[in-house]
Amino acid sequence: MSRYRLEPTAAQADALLRQCADARYVWNLCVEQEACWRAGRGRMPGFAERCRQLTQARADNPWLAEGSVIVQQQAIKDHAQAMTRFFAGTHRRPRWRKQGKDEGFRIVAIGPQDVRRLNRNRGEVKVPKVGWVRFRWSRAVPEDAKSFRVTRDRAGRWHVAFAAIPDPVPGPGTGQVVGIDRGVAVSAALSTGEMLSVPGLGTREAARLRKLERKLARAGRGSNRRADAKAKVARLKARETARRKDWAEKASTDLARRFDVIRVEALDIKDMTRSARGTADAPGRNVAAKAGLNREISKSGWGLLVRRIEDKAPGRVEKVPPAYTSQRCSACGHVARESRASQALFRCVACGNACNADVNAARNIAAGHAVKARGGHATRQPANREPQPTLLPA
Ligand SMILES: [Zn+2]
């Protein structure tokens, strides 16, 4: 993904917001349809069926027909993709999208004629129903981009991101294997002993964020103070997200270049981040502690990192069963819960081998055997939404 700052005029921004509203409306209809489904009611409508429903809805509602059909169909498609990921166990169930928070839409089937450079620092992209919108040409635009996504962050800034399938990064060809353990304190530990950590906010930035959040909590509803604090919080959070994405890009390229086989645990992120709240009848335990852990896991950008490695090193990522990777000694193979001396330290009770607990786990993962069943993504295609010519208007 290459992301650029979009600079729409005021009129264009209104038109873009309208497209966001359309996409959100269609997405939320899909979420509602899923929520209403009960066993015995037959199959959930698939992508094609929903597109037929959309055509019908556009015929009945002129205001919907005014919007771009590509934007609306892509919202259905994005939702279908989200459901696939949910069923695969890697993502949470798609949720209701809110105004002001989840603003964005996707345009597909674009070609070189839809992007042009104006001068050194500016380019233009053609957005259906909006026209040519300027953006900051901060780096080369991928020539083979097939689609782009327009988003508005909570601070009100617009971006355009072009999706091109990244060229595979060649491995060293030496048969080098690396294991990566996803940690919470450290984002990832390599079997080589290296530690990777996601650059989040600095200490001063984090302190500033806390202060702003307190200010936000105290400010009266609808006040200028509140709007001001809200915008500042949004900017800081956007900065954090940008750093995480940038890190995932660099780290995935580096790993794909240095190692021929990259082994990770076949973890079920859905299980790890599932809400601990439980139900009214059976409330969950350690709710606060788990919520904290969930935040850290999502923050660590693990899912993003693995996805990007799979894109850049297709067929070279192996998923290893996670059993005992944290209790097993990577030197002698002895498995004992007592060897995990602390969160950070592993000291084998059999051979005395002592090392960082995450590195020990990463070494076990490097030595592990690939899962054939669900983790087998060896031939997985990148999850970019490819245009489906049969479903797009001519
Ligand atoms: Zn040992």
mmCIF file with all atom_site columns, C-alpha atoms and ligand atoms in Angstrom, residues 329 331-334 348 350-353, ligand 1:
data_model
loop_
_atom_site.group_PDB
_atom_site.id
_atom_site.type_symbol
_atom_site.label_atom_id
_atom_site.label_alt_id
_atom_site.label_comp_id
_atom_site.label_asym_id
_atom_site.label_entity_id
_atom_site.label_seq_id
_atom_site.pdbx_PDB_ins_code
_atom_site.Cartn_x
_atom_site.Cartn_y
_atom_site.Cartn_z
_atom_site.occupancy
_atom_site.B_iso_or_equiv
_atom_site.pdbx_formal_charge
_atom_site.auth_seq_id
_atom_site.auth_comp_id
_atom_site.auth_asym_id
_atom_site.auth_atom_id
_atom_site.pdbx_PDB_model_num
ATOM   1  C  CA . CYS A 1 329 ? 13.803 -25.820 25.950 1.00 0.00 ? 329 CYS A CA 1
ATOM   2  C  CA . ALA A 1 331 ? 18.568 -26.470 23.480 1.00 0.00 ? 331 ALA A CA 1
ATOM   3  C  CA . CYS A 1 332 ? 17.626 -29.893 24.873 1.00 0.00 ? 332 CYS A CA 1
ATOM   4  C  CA . GLY A 1 333 ? 13.926 -30.231 24.099 1.00 0.00 ? 333 GLY A CA 1
ATOM   5  C  CA . HIS A 1 334 ? 12.827 -30.724 27.702 1.00 0.00 ? 334 HIS A CA 1
ATOM   6  C  CA . CYS A 1 348 ? 15.653 -24.901 31.524 1.00 0.00 ? 348 CYS A CA 1
ATOM   7  C  CA . ALA A 1 350 ? 16.905 -29.980 32.869 1.00 0.00 ? 350 ALA A CA 1
ATOM   8  C  CA . CYS A 1 351 ? 20.007 -28.507 31.214 1.00 0.00 ? 351 CYS A CA 1
ATOM   9  C  CA . GLY A 1 352 ? 20.259 -25.041 32.721 1.00 0.00 ? 352 GLY A CA 1
ATOM   10 C  CA . ASN A 1 353 ? 20.123 -23.262 29.346 1.00 0.00 ? 353 ASN A CA 1
HETATM 11 ZN ZN . ZN  B 2 .   ? 17.266 -27.694 28.315 1.00 0.00 ? 1   ZN  B ZN 1
#
